[in-house]
Amino acid sequence: MWPRLVPSRVCKTPCRVVLTDGIGEDSSPKVVLTLDLKCNWQDKPRQILNAERRLIQLGGVALFDGDIAPNLDVLAGEVEIYGKLWTIHQGRKCRNPDGTVNYTGLELM
């Protein structure tokens, strides 16, 4: 058993995660999963350059205990925290040496 790096007792911020995959028939993102969860929210305002060399503003990181979407490989969509809607810039599943997911992190902009 590996230690939990983001235990559920530190996840106190309520949030709604809407995960999307592809584009629907009406050209809007196809919603595949909507979750009401509690996360560990860390404000992390910073600016980075994306692949197209454009400056983007990141707002923070939402951390979750375990794997929030075990059936999805790519985490894309939106997160609502404190009434503000954030776009997922990067989602990652941080794994233990045995391959299980220890925690999920979503960088938001």
PDB file of N, CA and C in Angstrom:
ATOM      1  N   MET A   1       0.845  -1.185   0.000  1.00  0.00           N
ATOM      2  CA  MET A   1       0.000   0.000   0.000  1.00  0.00           C
ATOM      3  C   MET A   1       0.887   1.244   0.000  1.00  0.00           C
ATOM      4  N   TRP A   2       0.649   2.125  -0.947  1.00  0.00           N
ATOM      5  CA  TRP A   2       1.440   3.347  -1.071  1.00  0.00           C
ATOM      6  C   TRP A   2       0.778   4.472  -0.285  1.00  0.00           C
ATOM      7  N   PRO A   3       1.565   5.399   0.259  1.00  0.00           N
ATOM      8  CA  PRO A   3       0.959   6.518   0.999  1.00  0.00           C
ATOM      9  C   PRO A   3       0.181   7.430   0.058  1.00  0.00           C
ATOM     10  N   ARG A   4      -0.944   7.972   0.544  1.00  0.00           N
ATOM     11  CA  ARG A   4      -1.764   8.900  -0.237  1.00  0.00           C
ATOM     12  C   ARG A   4      -1.108  10.271  -0.178  1.00  0.00           C
ATOM     13  N   LEU A   5      -0.703  10.814  -1.318  1.00  0.00           N
ATOM     14  CA  LEU A   5      -0.056  12.119  -1.359  1.00  0.00           C
ATOM     15  C   LEU A   5      -1.058  13.265  -1.258  1.00  0.00           C
ATOM     16  N   VAL A   6      -2.304  13.028  -1.680  1.00  0.00           N
ATOM     17  CA  VAL A   6      -3.389  13.998  -1.527  1.00  0.00           C
ATOM     18  C   VAL A   6      -4.548  13.257  -0.849  1.00  0.00           C
ATOM     19  N   PRO A   7      -4.473  13.091   0.489  1.00  0.00           N
ATOM     20  CA  PRO A   7      -5.536  12.339   1.166  1.00  0.00           C
ATOM     21  C   PRO A   7      -6.861  13.096   1.129  1.00  0.00           C
ATOM     22  N   SER A   8      -7.953  12.361   1.210  1.00  0.00           N
ATOM     23  CA  SER A   8      -9.278  12.968   1.104  1.00  0.00           C
ATOM     24  C   SER A   8      -9.550  13.954   2.236  1.00  0.00           C
ATOM     25  N   ARG A   9      -8.868  13.846   3.351  1.00  0.00           N
ATOM     26  CA  ARG A   9      -9.101  14.770   4.463  1.00  0.00           C
ATOM     27  C   ARG A   9      -8.618  16.195   4.167  1.00  0.00           C
ATOM     28  N   VAL A  10      -7.740  16.375   3.163  1.00  0.00           N
ATOM     29  CA  VAL A  10      -7.293  17.719   2.797  1.00  0.00           C
ATOM     30  C   VAL A  10      -8.063  18.261   1.596  1.00  0.00           C
ATOM     31  N   CYS A  11      -8.975  17.486   1.047  1.00  0.00           N
ATOM     32  CA  CYS A  11      -9.794  17.923  -0.090  1.00  0.00           C
ATOM     33  C   CYS A  11     -11.101  18.486   0.460  1.00  0.00           C
ATOM     34  N   LYS A  12     -11.162  19.799   0.619  1.00  0.00           N
ATOM     35  CA  LYS A  12     -12.307  20.439   1.262  1.00  0.00           C
ATOM     36  C   LYS A  12     -13.044  21.428   0.372  1.00  0.00           C
ATOM     37  N   THR A  13     -12.493  21.770  -0.782  1.00  0.00           N
ATOM     38  CA  THR A  13     -13.107  22.759  -1.666  1.00  0.00           C
ATOM     39  C   THR A  13     -14.095  22.076  -2.602  1.00  0.00           C
ATOM     40  N   PRO A  14     -15.393  22.419  -2.502  1.00  0.00           N
ATOM     41  CA  PRO A  14     -16.366  21.814  -3.419  1.00  0.00           C
ATOM     42  C   PRO A  14     -16.165  22.322  -4.846  1.00  0.00           C
ATOM     43  N   CYS A  15     -16.285  21.411  -5.800  1.00  0.00           N
ATOM     44  CA  CYS A  15     -16.123  21.786  -7.201  1.00  0.00           C
ATOM     45  C   CYS A  15     -16.954  20.858  -8.077  1.00  0.00           C
ATOM     46  N   ARG A  16     -17.240  21.347  -9.272  1.00  0.00           N
ATOM     47  CA  ARG A  16     -17.939  20.548 -10.279  1.00  0.00           C
ATOM     48  C   ARG A  16     -16.996  20.395 -11.458  1.00  0.00           C
ATOM     49  N   VAL A  17     -16.717  19.148 -11.820  1.00  0.00           N
ATOM     50  CA  VAL A  17     -15.817  18.834 -12.926  1.00  0.00           C
ATOM     51  C   VAL A  17     -16.658  18.306 -14.078  1.00  0.00           C
ATOM     52  N   VAL A  18     -16.534  18.950 -15.240  1.00  0.00           N
ATOM     53  CA  VAL A  18     -17.233  18.517 -16.450  1.00  0.00           C
ATOM     54  C   VAL A  18     -16.162  18.097 -17.447  1.00  0.00           C
ATOM     55  N   LEU A  19     -16.057  16.798 -17.698  1.00  0.00           N
ATOM     56  CA  LEU A  19     -15.051  16.267 -18.613  1.00  0.00           C
ATOM     57  C   LEU A  19     -15.664  16.050 -19.990  1.00  0.00           C
ATOM     58  N   THR A  20     -14.920  16.435 -21.013  1.00  0.00           N
ATOM     59  CA  THR A  20     -15.401  16.341 -22.384  1.00  0.00           C
ATOM     60  C   THR A  20     -14.455  15.481 -23.217  1.00  0.00           C
ATOM     61  N   ASP A  21     -14.985  14.977 -24.310  1.00  0.00           N
ATOM     62  CA  ASP A  21     -14.182  14.167 -25.226  1.00  0.00           C
ATOM     63  C   ASP A  21     -14.702  14.378 -26.635  1.00  0.00           C
ATOM     64  N   GLY A  22     -13.995  15.156 -27.424  1.00  0.00           N
ATOM     65  CA  GLY A  22     -14.385  15.376 -28.811  1.00  0.00           C
ATOM     66  C   GLY A  22     -15.455  16.440 -28.958  1.00  0.00           C
ATOM     67  N   ILE A  23     -15.979  16.527 -30.168  1.00  0.00           N
ATOM     68  CA  ILE A  23     -16.980  17.530 -30.542  1.00  0.00           C
ATOM     69  C   ILE A  23     -18.272  16.817 -30.920  1.00  0.00           C
ATOM     70  N   GLY A  24     -19.393  17.345 -30.428  1.00  0.00           N
ATOM     71  CA  GLY A  24     -20.696  16.786 -30.749  1.00  0.00           C
ATOM     72  C   GLY A  24     -21.188  17.244 -32.106  1.00  0.00           C
ATOM     73  N   GLU A  25     -22.383  16.821 -32.480  1.00  0.00           N
ATOM     74  CA  GLU A  25     -22.957  17.167 -33.778  1.00  0.00           C
ATOM     75  C   GLU A  25     -23.219  18.658 -33.927  1.00  0.00           C
ATOM     76  N   ASP A  26     -23.457  19.354 -32.810  1.00  0.00           N
ATOM     77  CA  ASP A  26     -23.742  20.795 -32.867  1.00  0.00           C
ATOM     78  C   ASP A  26     -22.483  21.645 -32.636  1.00  0.00           C
ATOM     79  N   SER A  27     -21.311  21.048 -32.830  1.00  0.00           N
ATOM     80  CA  SER A  27     -20.006  21.719 -32.703  1.00  0.00           C
ATOM     81  C   SER A  27     -19.664  22.152 -31.284  1.00  0.00           C
ATOM     82  N   SER A  28     -20.371  21.640 -30.308  1.00  0.00           N
ATOM     83  CA  SER A  28     -20.028  21.924 -28.915  1.00  0.00           C
ATOM     84  C   SER A  28     -19.294  20.703 -28.347  1.00  0.00           C
ATOM     85  N   PRO A  29     -18.517  20.895 -27.295  1.00  0.00           N
ATOM     86  CA  PRO A  29     -17.805  19.754 -26.706  1.00  0.00           C
ATOM     87  C   PRO A  29     -18.785  18.685 -26.210  1.00  0.00           C
ATOM     88  N   LYS A  30     -18.434  17.422 -26.432  1.00  0.00           N
ATOM     89  CA  LYS A  30     -19.277  16.305 -26.023  1.00  0.00           C
ATOM     90  C   LYS A  30     -18.965  15.955 -24.570  1.00  0.00           C
ATOM     91  N   VAL A  31     -19.918  16.204 -23.672  1.00  0.00           N
ATOM     92  CA  VAL A  31     -19.739  15.940 -22.243  1.00  0.00           C
ATOM     93  C   VAL A  31     -19.837  14.438 -22.005  1.00  0.00           C
ATOM     94  N   VAL A  32     -18.799  13.866 -21.383  1.00  0.00           N
ATOM     95  CA  VAL A  32     -18.798  12.431 -21.108  1.00  0.00           C
ATOM     96  C   VAL A  32     -18.952  12.127 -19.623  1.00  0.00           C
ATOM     97  N   LEU A  33     -18.655  13.121 -18.756  1.00  0.00           N
ATOM     98  CA  LEU A  33     -18.726  12.865 -17.321  1.00  0.00           C
ATOM     99  C   LEU A  33     -18.860  14.181 -16.571  1.00  0.00           C
ATOM    100  N   THR A  34     -19.813  14.242 -15.637  1.00  0.00           N
ATOM    101  CA  THR A  34     -19.962  15.393 -14.753  1.00  0.00           C
ATOM    102  C   THR A  34     -19.864  14.887 -13.326  1.00  0.00           C
ATOM    103  N   LEU A  35     -18.958  15.491 -12.552  1.00  0.00           N
ATOM    104  CA  LEU A  35     -18.695  15.043 -11.190  1.00  0.00           C
ATOM    105  C   LEU A  35     -18.799  16.206 -10.215  1.00  0.00           C
ATOM    106  N   ASP A  36     -19.463  15.985  -9.081  1.00  0.00           N
ATOM    107  CA  ASP A  36     -19.443  16.934  -7.971  1.00  0.00           C
ATOM    108  C   ASP A  36     -18.521  16.344  -6.925  1.00  0.00           C
ATOM    109  N   LEU A  37     -17.362  16.980  -6.748  1.00  0.00           N
ATOM    110  CA  LEU A  37     -16.309  16.443  -5.884  1.00  0.00           C
ATOM    111  C   LEU A  37     -15.802  17.503  -4.928  1.00  0.00           C
ATOM    112  N   LYS A  38     -14.908  17.089  -4.066  1.00  0.00           N
ATOM    113  CA  LYS A  38     -14.148  18.017  -3.224  1.00  0.00           C
ATOM    114  C   LYS A  38     -12.690  17.867  -3.612  1.00  0.00           C
ATOM    115  N   CYS A  39     -12.016  19.024  -3.751  1.00  0.00           N
ATOM    116  CA  CYS A  39     -10.624  19.015  -4.178  1.00  0.00           C
ATOM    117  C   CYS A  39      -9.771  19.812  -3.200  1.00  0.00           C
ATOM    118  N   ASN A  40      -8.481  19.714  -3.374  1.00  0.00           N
ATOM    119  CA  ASN A  40      -7.528  20.574  -2.687  1.00  0.00           C
ATOM    120  C   ASN A  40      -7.145  21.633  -3.707  1.00  0.00           C
ATOM    121  N   TRP A  41      -7.644  22.856  -3.520  1.00  0.00           N
ATOM    122  CA  TRP A  41      -7.441  23.945  -4.474  1.00  0.00           C
ATOM    123  C   TRP A  41      -6.220  24.750  -4.067  1.00  0.00           C
ATOM    124  N   GLN A  42      -5.302  24.927  -4.995  1.00  0.00           N
ATOM    125  CA  GLN A  42      -4.099  25.719  -4.774  1.00  0.00           C
ATOM    126  C   GLN A  42      -4.047  26.824  -5.822  1.00  0.00           C
ATOM    127  N   ASP A  43      -4.179  28.070  -5.370  1.00  0.00           N
ATOM    128  CA  ASP A  43      -4.008  29.199  -6.290  1.00  0.00           C
ATOM    129  C   ASP A  43      -2.574  29.206  -6.770  1.00  0.00           C
ATOM    130  N   LYS A  44      -2.404  29.333  -8.058  1.00  0.00           N
ATOM    131  CA  LYS A  44      -1.064  29.316  -8.629  1.00  0.00           C
ATOM    132  C   LYS A  44      -1.040  30.214  -9.859  1.00  0.00           C
ATOM    133  N   PRO A  45      -1.238  31.528  -9.658  1.00  0.00           N
ATOM    134  CA  PRO A  45      -1.248  32.403 -10.832  1.00  0.00           C
ATOM    135  C   PRO A  45       0.138  32.505 -11.461  1.00  0.00           C
ATOM    136  N   ARG A  46       0.195  32.239 -12.745  1.00  0.00           N
ATOM    137  CA  ARG A  46       1.450  32.348 -13.482  1.00  0.00           C
ATOM    138  C   ARG A  46       1.140  32.386 -14.972  1.00  0.00           C
ATOM    139  N   GLN A  47       2.124  32.801 -15.742  1.00  0.00           N
ATOM    140  CA  GLN A  47       1.987  32.855 -17.189  1.00  0.00           C
ATOM    141  C   GLN A  47       2.996  31.899 -17.808  1.00  0.00           C
ATOM    142  N   ILE A  48       2.538  31.171 -18.844  1.00  0.00           N
ATOM    143  CA  ILE A  48       3.435  30.263 -19.558  1.00  0.00           C
ATOM    144  C   ILE A  48       3.191  30.411 -21.058  1.00  0.00           C
ATOM    145  N   LEU A  49       4.134  29.917 -21.842  1.00  0.00           N
ATOM    146  CA  LEU A  49       3.970  29.870 -23.291  1.00  0.00           C
ATOM    147  C   LEU A  49       3.446  28.494 -23.680  1.00  0.00           C
ATOM    148  N   ASN A  50       2.413  28.466 -24.507  1.00  0.00           N
ATOM    149  CA  ASN A  50       1.899  27.173 -24.967  1.00  0.00           C
ATOM    150  C   ASN A  50       2.665  26.730 -26.211  1.00  0.00           C
ATOM    151  N   ALA A  51       2.222  25.645 -26.843  1.00  0.00           N
ATOM    152  CA  ALA A  51       2.925  25.081 -27.997  1.00  0.00           C
ATOM    153  C   ALA A  51       2.962  26.049 -29.182  1.00  0.00           C
ATOM    154  N   GLU A  52       1.957  26.909 -29.302  1.00  0.00           N
ATOM    155  CA  GLU A  52       1.918  27.883 -30.398  1.00  0.00           C
ATOM    156  C   GLU A  52       2.661  29.169 -30.037  1.00  0.00           C
ATOM    157  N   ARG A  53       3.396  29.162 -28.935  1.00  0.00           N
ATOM    158  CA  ARG A  53       4.176  30.306 -28.460  1.00  0.00           C
ATOM    159  C   ARG A  53       3.299  31.496 -28.091  1.00  0.00           C
ATOM    160  N   ARG A  54       2.084  31.210 -27.594  1.00  0.00           N
ATOM    161  CA  ARG A  54       1.207  32.267 -27.097  1.00  0.00           C
ATOM    162  C   ARG A  54       1.246  32.241 -25.583  1.00  0.00           C
ATOM    163  N   LEU A  55       1.167  33.415 -24.980  1.00  0.00           N
ATOM    164  CA  LEU A  55       1.194  33.540 -23.532  1.00  0.00           C
ATOM    165  C   LEU A  55      -0.186  33.226 -22.976  1.00  0.00           C
ATOM    166  N   ILE A  56      -0.267  32.289 -22.029  1.00  0.00           N
ATOM    167  CA  ILE A  56      -1.542  31.971 -21.380  1.00  0.00           C
ATOM    168  C   ILE A  56      -1.386  32.138 -19.882  1.00  0.00           C
ATOM    169  N   GLN A  57      -2.493  32.459 -19.220  1.00  0.00           N
ATOM    170  CA  GLN A  57      -2.519  32.714 -17.786  1.00  0.00           C
ATOM    171  C   GLN A  57      -3.107  31.498 -17.077  1.00  0.00           C
ATOM    172  N   LEU A  58      -2.306  30.842 -16.238  1.00  0.00           N
ATOM    173  CA  LEU A  58      -2.808  29.738 -15.422  1.00  0.00           C
ATOM    174  C   LEU A  58      -3.264  30.295 -14.086  1.00  0.00           C
ATOM    175  N   GLY A  59      -4.349  29.736 -13.556  1.00  0.00           N
ATOM    176  CA  GLY A  59      -4.912  30.269 -12.320  1.00  0.00           C
ATOM    177  C   GLY A  59      -4.670  29.419 -11.100  1.00  0.00           C
ATOM    178  N   GLY A  60      -4.568  28.116 -11.262  1.00  0.00           N
ATOM    179  CA  GLY A  60      -4.399  27.270 -10.096  1.00  0.00           C
ATOM    180  C   GLY A  60      -4.398  25.796 -10.437  1.00  0.00           C
ATOM    181  N   VAL A  61      -4.312  24.996  -9.387  1.00  0.00           N
ATOM    182  CA  VAL A  61      -4.275  23.545  -9.521  1.00  0.00           C
ATOM    183  C   VAL A  61      -5.317  22.947  -8.587  1.00  0.00           C
ATOM    184  N   ALA A  62      -6.130  22.037  -9.111  1.00  0.00           N
ATOM    185  CA  ALA A  62      -7.089  21.281  -8.315  1.00  0.00           C
ATOM    186  C   ALA A  62      -6.547  19.854  -8.184  1.00  0.00           C
ATOM    187  N   LEU A  63      -6.375  19.407  -6.944  1.00  0.00           N
ATOM    188  CA  LEU A  63      -5.839  18.071  -6.667  1.00  0.00           C
ATOM    189  C   LEU A  63      -6.938  17.200  -6.067  1.00  0.00           C
ATOM    190  N   PHE A  64      -7.011  15.946  -6.521  1.00  0.00           N
ATOM    191  CA  PHE A  64      -8.036  15.005  -6.066  1.00  0.00           C
ATOM    192  C   PHE A  64      -7.374  13.712  -5.612  1.00  0.00           C
ATOM    193  N   ASP A  65      -7.909  13.101  -4.579  1.00  0.00           N
ATOM    194  CA  ASP A  65      -7.423  11.802  -4.106  1.00  0.00           C
ATOM    195  C   ASP A  65      -7.850  10.723  -5.094  1.00  0.00           C
ATOM    196  N   GLY A  66      -6.905   9.950  -5.586  1.00  0.00           N
ATOM    197  CA  GLY A  66      -7.205   8.839  -6.480  1.00  0.00           C
ATOM    198  C   GLY A  66      -7.489   9.279  -7.907  1.00  0.00           C
ATOM    199  N   ASP A  67      -8.104   8.377  -8.662  1.00  0.00           N
ATOM    200  CA  ASP A  67      -8.414   8.580 -10.071  1.00  0.00           C
ATOM    201  C   ASP A  67      -9.865   9.026 -10.201  1.00  0.00           C
ATOM    202  N   ILE A  68     -10.101  10.261 -10.654  1.00  0.00           N
ATOM    203  CA  ILE A  68     -11.481  10.756 -10.744  1.00  0.00           C
ATOM    204  C   ILE A  68     -12.200  10.236 -11.978  1.00  0.00           C
ATOM    205  N   ALA A  69     -11.457   9.791 -12.982  1.00  0.00           N
ATOM    206  CA  ALA A  69     -12.064   9.292 -14.224  1.00  0.00           C
ATOM    207  C   ALA A  69     -11.277   8.085 -14.715  1.00  0.00           C
ATOM    208  N   PRO A  70     -11.496   6.908 -14.104  1.00  0.00           N
ATOM    209  CA  PRO A  70     -10.700   5.738 -14.474  1.00  0.00           C
ATOM    210  C   PRO A  70     -10.891   5.274 -15.917  1.00  0.00           C
ATOM    211  N   ASN A  71     -12.004   5.620 -16.548  1.00  0.00           N
ATOM    212  CA  ASN A  71     -12.262   5.170 -17.919  1.00  0.00           C
ATOM    213  C   ASN A  71     -11.765   6.155 -18.979  1.00  0.00           C
ATOM    214  N   LEU A  72     -11.226   7.298 -18.559  1.00  0.00           N
ATOM    215  CA  LEU A  72     -10.749   8.307 -19.501  1.00  0.00           C
ATOM    216  C   LEU A  72      -9.232   8.437 -19.410  1.00  0.00           C
ATOM    217  N   ASP A  73      -8.583   8.463 -20.570  1.00  0.00           N
ATOM    218  CA  ASP A  73      -7.135   8.662 -20.604  1.00  0.00           C
ATOM    219  C   ASP A  73      -6.772  10.138 -20.658  1.00  0.00           C
ATOM    220  N   VAL A  74      -7.573  10.925 -21.366  1.00  0.00           N
ATOM    221  CA  VAL A  74      -7.312  12.347 -21.515  1.00  0.00           C
ATOM    222  C   VAL A  74      -8.322  13.118 -20.680  1.00  0.00           C
ATOM    223  N   LEU A  75      -7.827  14.013 -19.827  1.00  0.00           N
ATOM    224  CA  LEU A  75      -8.694  14.828 -18.983  1.00  0.00           C
ATOM    225  C   LEU A  75      -8.795  16.227 -19.587  1.00  0.00           C
ATOM    226  N   ALA A  76      -9.941  16.531 -20.179  1.00  0.00           N
ATOM    227  CA  ALA A  76     -10.191  17.832 -20.792  1.00  0.00           C
ATOM    228  C   ALA A  76     -11.590  18.272 -20.396  1.00  0.00           C
ATOM    229  N   GLY A  77     -11.796  19.578 -20.334  1.00  0.00           N
ATOM    230  CA  GLY A  77     -13.112  20.091 -19.992  1.00  0.00           C
ATOM    231  C   GLY A  77     -13.024  21.332 -19.142  1.00  0.00           C
ATOM    232  N   GLU A  78     -13.951  21.439 -18.168  1.00  0.00           N
ATOM    233  CA  GLU A  78     -14.037  22.628 -17.324  1.00  0.00           C
ATOM    234  C   GLU A  78     -14.256  22.225 -15.874  1.00  0.00           C
ATOM    235  N   VAL A  79     -13.873  23.142 -14.986  1.00  0.00           N
ATOM    236  CA  VAL A  79     -14.060  22.947 -13.551  1.00  0.00           C
ATOM    237  C   VAL A  79     -14.651  24.227 -12.981  1.00  0.00           C
ATOM    238  N   GLU A  80     -15.684  24.096 -12.161  1.00  0.00           N
ATOM    239  CA  GLU A  80     -16.262  25.250 -11.485  1.00  0.00           C
ATOM    240  C   GLU A  80     -15.861  25.208 -10.019  1.00  0.00           C
ATOM    241  N   ILE A  81     -15.160  26.274  -9.584  1.00  0.00           N
ATOM    242  CA  ILE A  81     -14.716  26.391  -8.195  1.00  0.00           C
ATOM    243  C   ILE A  81     -15.072  27.790  -7.714  1.00  0.00           C
ATOM    244  N   TYR A  82     -15.736  27.888  -6.570  1.00  0.00           N
ATOM    245  CA  TYR A  82     -16.149  29.160  -5.995  1.00  0.00           C
ATOM    246  C   TYR A  82     -16.953  30.001  -6.989  1.00  0.00           C
ATOM    247  N   GLY A  83     -17.762  29.358  -7.813  1.00  0.00           N
ATOM    248  CA  GLY A  83     -18.605  30.059  -8.761  1.00  0.00           C
ATOM    249  C   GLY A  83     -17.901  30.527 -10.024  1.00  0.00           C
ATOM    250  N   LYS A  84     -16.613  30.278 -10.137  1.00  0.00           N
ATOM    251  CA  LYS A  84     -15.860  30.679 -11.335  1.00  0.00           C
ATOM    252  C   LYS A  84     -15.594  29.450 -12.191  1.00  0.00           C
ATOM    253  N   LEU A  85     -15.763  29.601 -13.494  1.00  0.00           N
ATOM    254  CA  LEU A  85     -15.555  28.508 -14.436  1.00  0.00           C
ATOM    255  C   LEU A  85     -14.134  28.565 -14.985  1.00  0.00           C
ATOM    256  N   TRP A  86     -13.390  27.464 -14.825  1.00  0.00           N
ATOM    257  CA  TRP A  86     -12.010  27.352 -15.279  1.00  0.00           C
ATOM    258  C   TRP A  86     -11.931  26.305 -16.380  1.00  0.00           C
ATOM    259  N   THR A  87     -11.032  26.510 -17.327  1.00  0.00           N
ATOM    260  CA  THR A  87     -10.776  25.531 -18.377  1.00  0.00           C
ATOM    261  C   THR A  87      -9.581  24.682 -17.962  1.00  0.00           C
ATOM    262  N   ILE A  88      -9.673  23.382 -18.187  1.00  0.00           N
ATOM    263  CA  ILE A  88      -8.560  22.487 -17.871  1.00  0.00           C
ATOM    264  C   ILE A  88      -7.476  22.685 -18.922  1.00  0.00           C
ATOM    265  N   HIS A  89      -6.322  23.144 -18.478  1.00  0.00           N
ATOM    266  CA  HIS A  89      -5.170  23.313 -19.369  1.00  0.00           C
ATOM    267  C   HIS A  89      -4.417  21.995 -19.499  1.00  0.00           C
ATOM    268  N   GLN A  90      -4.239  21.320 -18.369  1.00  0.00           N
ATOM    269  CA  GLN A  90      -3.515  20.044 -18.371  1.00  0.00           C
ATOM    270  C   GLN A  90      -4.049  19.186 -17.229  1.00  0.00           C
ATOM    271  N   GLY A  91      -4.352  17.942 -17.545  1.00  0.00           N
ATOM    272  CA  GLY A  91      -4.772  16.986 -16.539  1.00  0.00           C
ATOM    273  C   GLY A  91      -3.738  15.883 -16.436  1.00  0.00           C
ATOM    274  N   ARG A  92      -3.472  15.445 -15.216  1.00  0.00           N
ATOM    275  CA  ARG A  92      -2.489  14.374 -15.055  1.00  0.00           C
ATOM    276  C   ARG A  92      -2.954  13.407 -13.968  1.00  0.00           C
ATOM    277  N   LYS A  93      -2.626  12.154 -14.204  1.00  0.00           N
ATOM    278  CA  LYS A  93      -2.876  11.101 -13.226  1.00  0.00           C
ATOM    279  C   LYS A  93      -1.510  10.671 -12.705  1.00  0.00           C
ATOM    280  N   CYS A  94      -1.212  11.030 -11.477  1.00  0.00           N
ATOM    281  CA  CYS A  94       0.092  10.742 -10.890  1.00  0.00           C
ATOM    282  C   CYS A  94       0.054   9.336 -10.304  1.00  0.00           C
ATOM    283  N   ARG A  95       0.947   8.497 -10.780  1.00  0.00           N
ATOM    284  CA  ARG A  95       0.885   7.065 -10.483  1.00  0.00           C
ATOM    285  C   ARG A  95       1.910   6.621  -9.448  1.00  0.00           C
ATOM    286  N   ASN A  96       1.553   5.546  -8.759  1.00  0.00           N
ATOM    287  CA  ASN A  96       2.458   4.846  -7.850  1.00  0.00           C
ATOM    288  C   ASN A  96       3.373   3.948  -8.686  1.00  0.00           C
ATOM    289  N   PRO A  97       4.456   3.455  -8.113  1.00  0.00           N
ATOM    290  CA  PRO A  97       5.343   2.551  -8.861  1.00  0.00           C
ATOM    291  C   PRO A  97       4.650   1.291  -9.387  1.00  0.00           C
ATOM    292  N   ASP A  98       3.553   0.876  -8.747  1.00  0.00           N
ATOM    293  CA  ASP A  98       2.855  -0.324  -9.223  1.00  0.00           C
ATOM    294  C   ASP A  98       1.835  -0.022 -10.321  1.00  0.00           C
ATOM    295  N   GLY A  99       1.703   1.251 -10.737  1.00  0.00           N
ATOM    296  CA  GLY A  99       0.811   1.613 -11.821  1.00  0.00           C
ATOM    297  C   GLY A  99      -0.544   2.144 -11.396  1.00  0.00           C
ATOM    298  N   THR A 100      -0.912   2.030 -10.129  1.00  0.00           N
ATOM    299  CA  THR A 100      -2.185   2.574  -9.668  1.00  0.00           C
ATOM    300  C   THR A 100      -2.084   4.096  -9.560  1.00  0.00           C
ATOM    301  N   VAL A 101      -3.220   4.773  -9.664  1.00  0.00           N
ATOM    302  CA  VAL A 101      -3.235   6.240  -9.608  1.00  0.00           C
ATOM    303  C   VAL A 101      -3.279   6.680  -8.152  1.00  0.00           C
ATOM    304  N   ASN A 102      -2.310   7.492  -7.745  1.00  0.00           N
ATOM    305  CA  ASN A 102      -2.259   8.025  -6.389  1.00  0.00           C
ATOM    306  C   ASN A 102      -3.161   9.240  -6.266  1.00  0.00           C
ATOM    307  N   TYR A 103      -3.010  10.193  -7.182  1.00  0.00           N
ATOM    308  CA  TYR A 103      -3.877  11.367  -7.175  1.00  0.00           C
ATOM    309  C   TYR A 103      -4.001  11.927  -8.590  1.00  0.00           C
ATOM    310  N   THR A 104      -5.046  12.726  -8.781  1.00  0.00           N
ATOM    311  CA  THR A 104      -5.291  13.389 -10.053  1.00  0.00           C
ATOM    312  C   THR A 104      -5.073  14.883  -9.862  1.00  0.00           C
ATOM    313  N   GLY A 105      -4.360  15.506 -10.802  1.00  0.00           N
ATOM    314  CA  GLY A 105      -4.135  16.945 -10.748  1.00  0.00           C
ATOM    315  C   GLY A 105      -4.618  17.612 -12.013  1.00  0.00           C
ATOM    316  N   LEU A 106      -5.328  18.726 -11.865  1.00  0.00           N
ATOM    317  CA  LEU A 106      -5.828  19.485 -13.006  1.00  0.00           C
ATOM    318  C   LEU A 106      -5.283  20.904 -12.927  1.00  0.00           C
ATOM    319  N   GLU A 107      -4.479  21.302 -13.914  1.00  0.00           N
ATOM    320  CA  GLU A 107      -4.009  22.684 -14.022  1.00  0.00           C
ATOM    321  C   GLU A 107      -5.094  23.465 -14.745  1.00  0.00           C
ATOM    322  N   LEU A 108      -5.528  24.580 -14.149  1.00  0.00           N
ATOM    323  CA  LEU A 108      -6.664  25.326 -14.667  1.00  0.00           C
ATOM    324  C   LEU A 108      -6.263  26.717 -15.128  1.00  0.00           C
ATOM    325  N   MET A 109      -6.929  27.183 -16.191  1.00  0.00           N
ATOM    326  CA  MET A 109      -6.686  28.539 -16.683  1.00  0.00           C
ATOM    327  C   MET A 109      -8.007  29.229 -16.926  1.00  0.00           C
TER     328      MET A 109
END
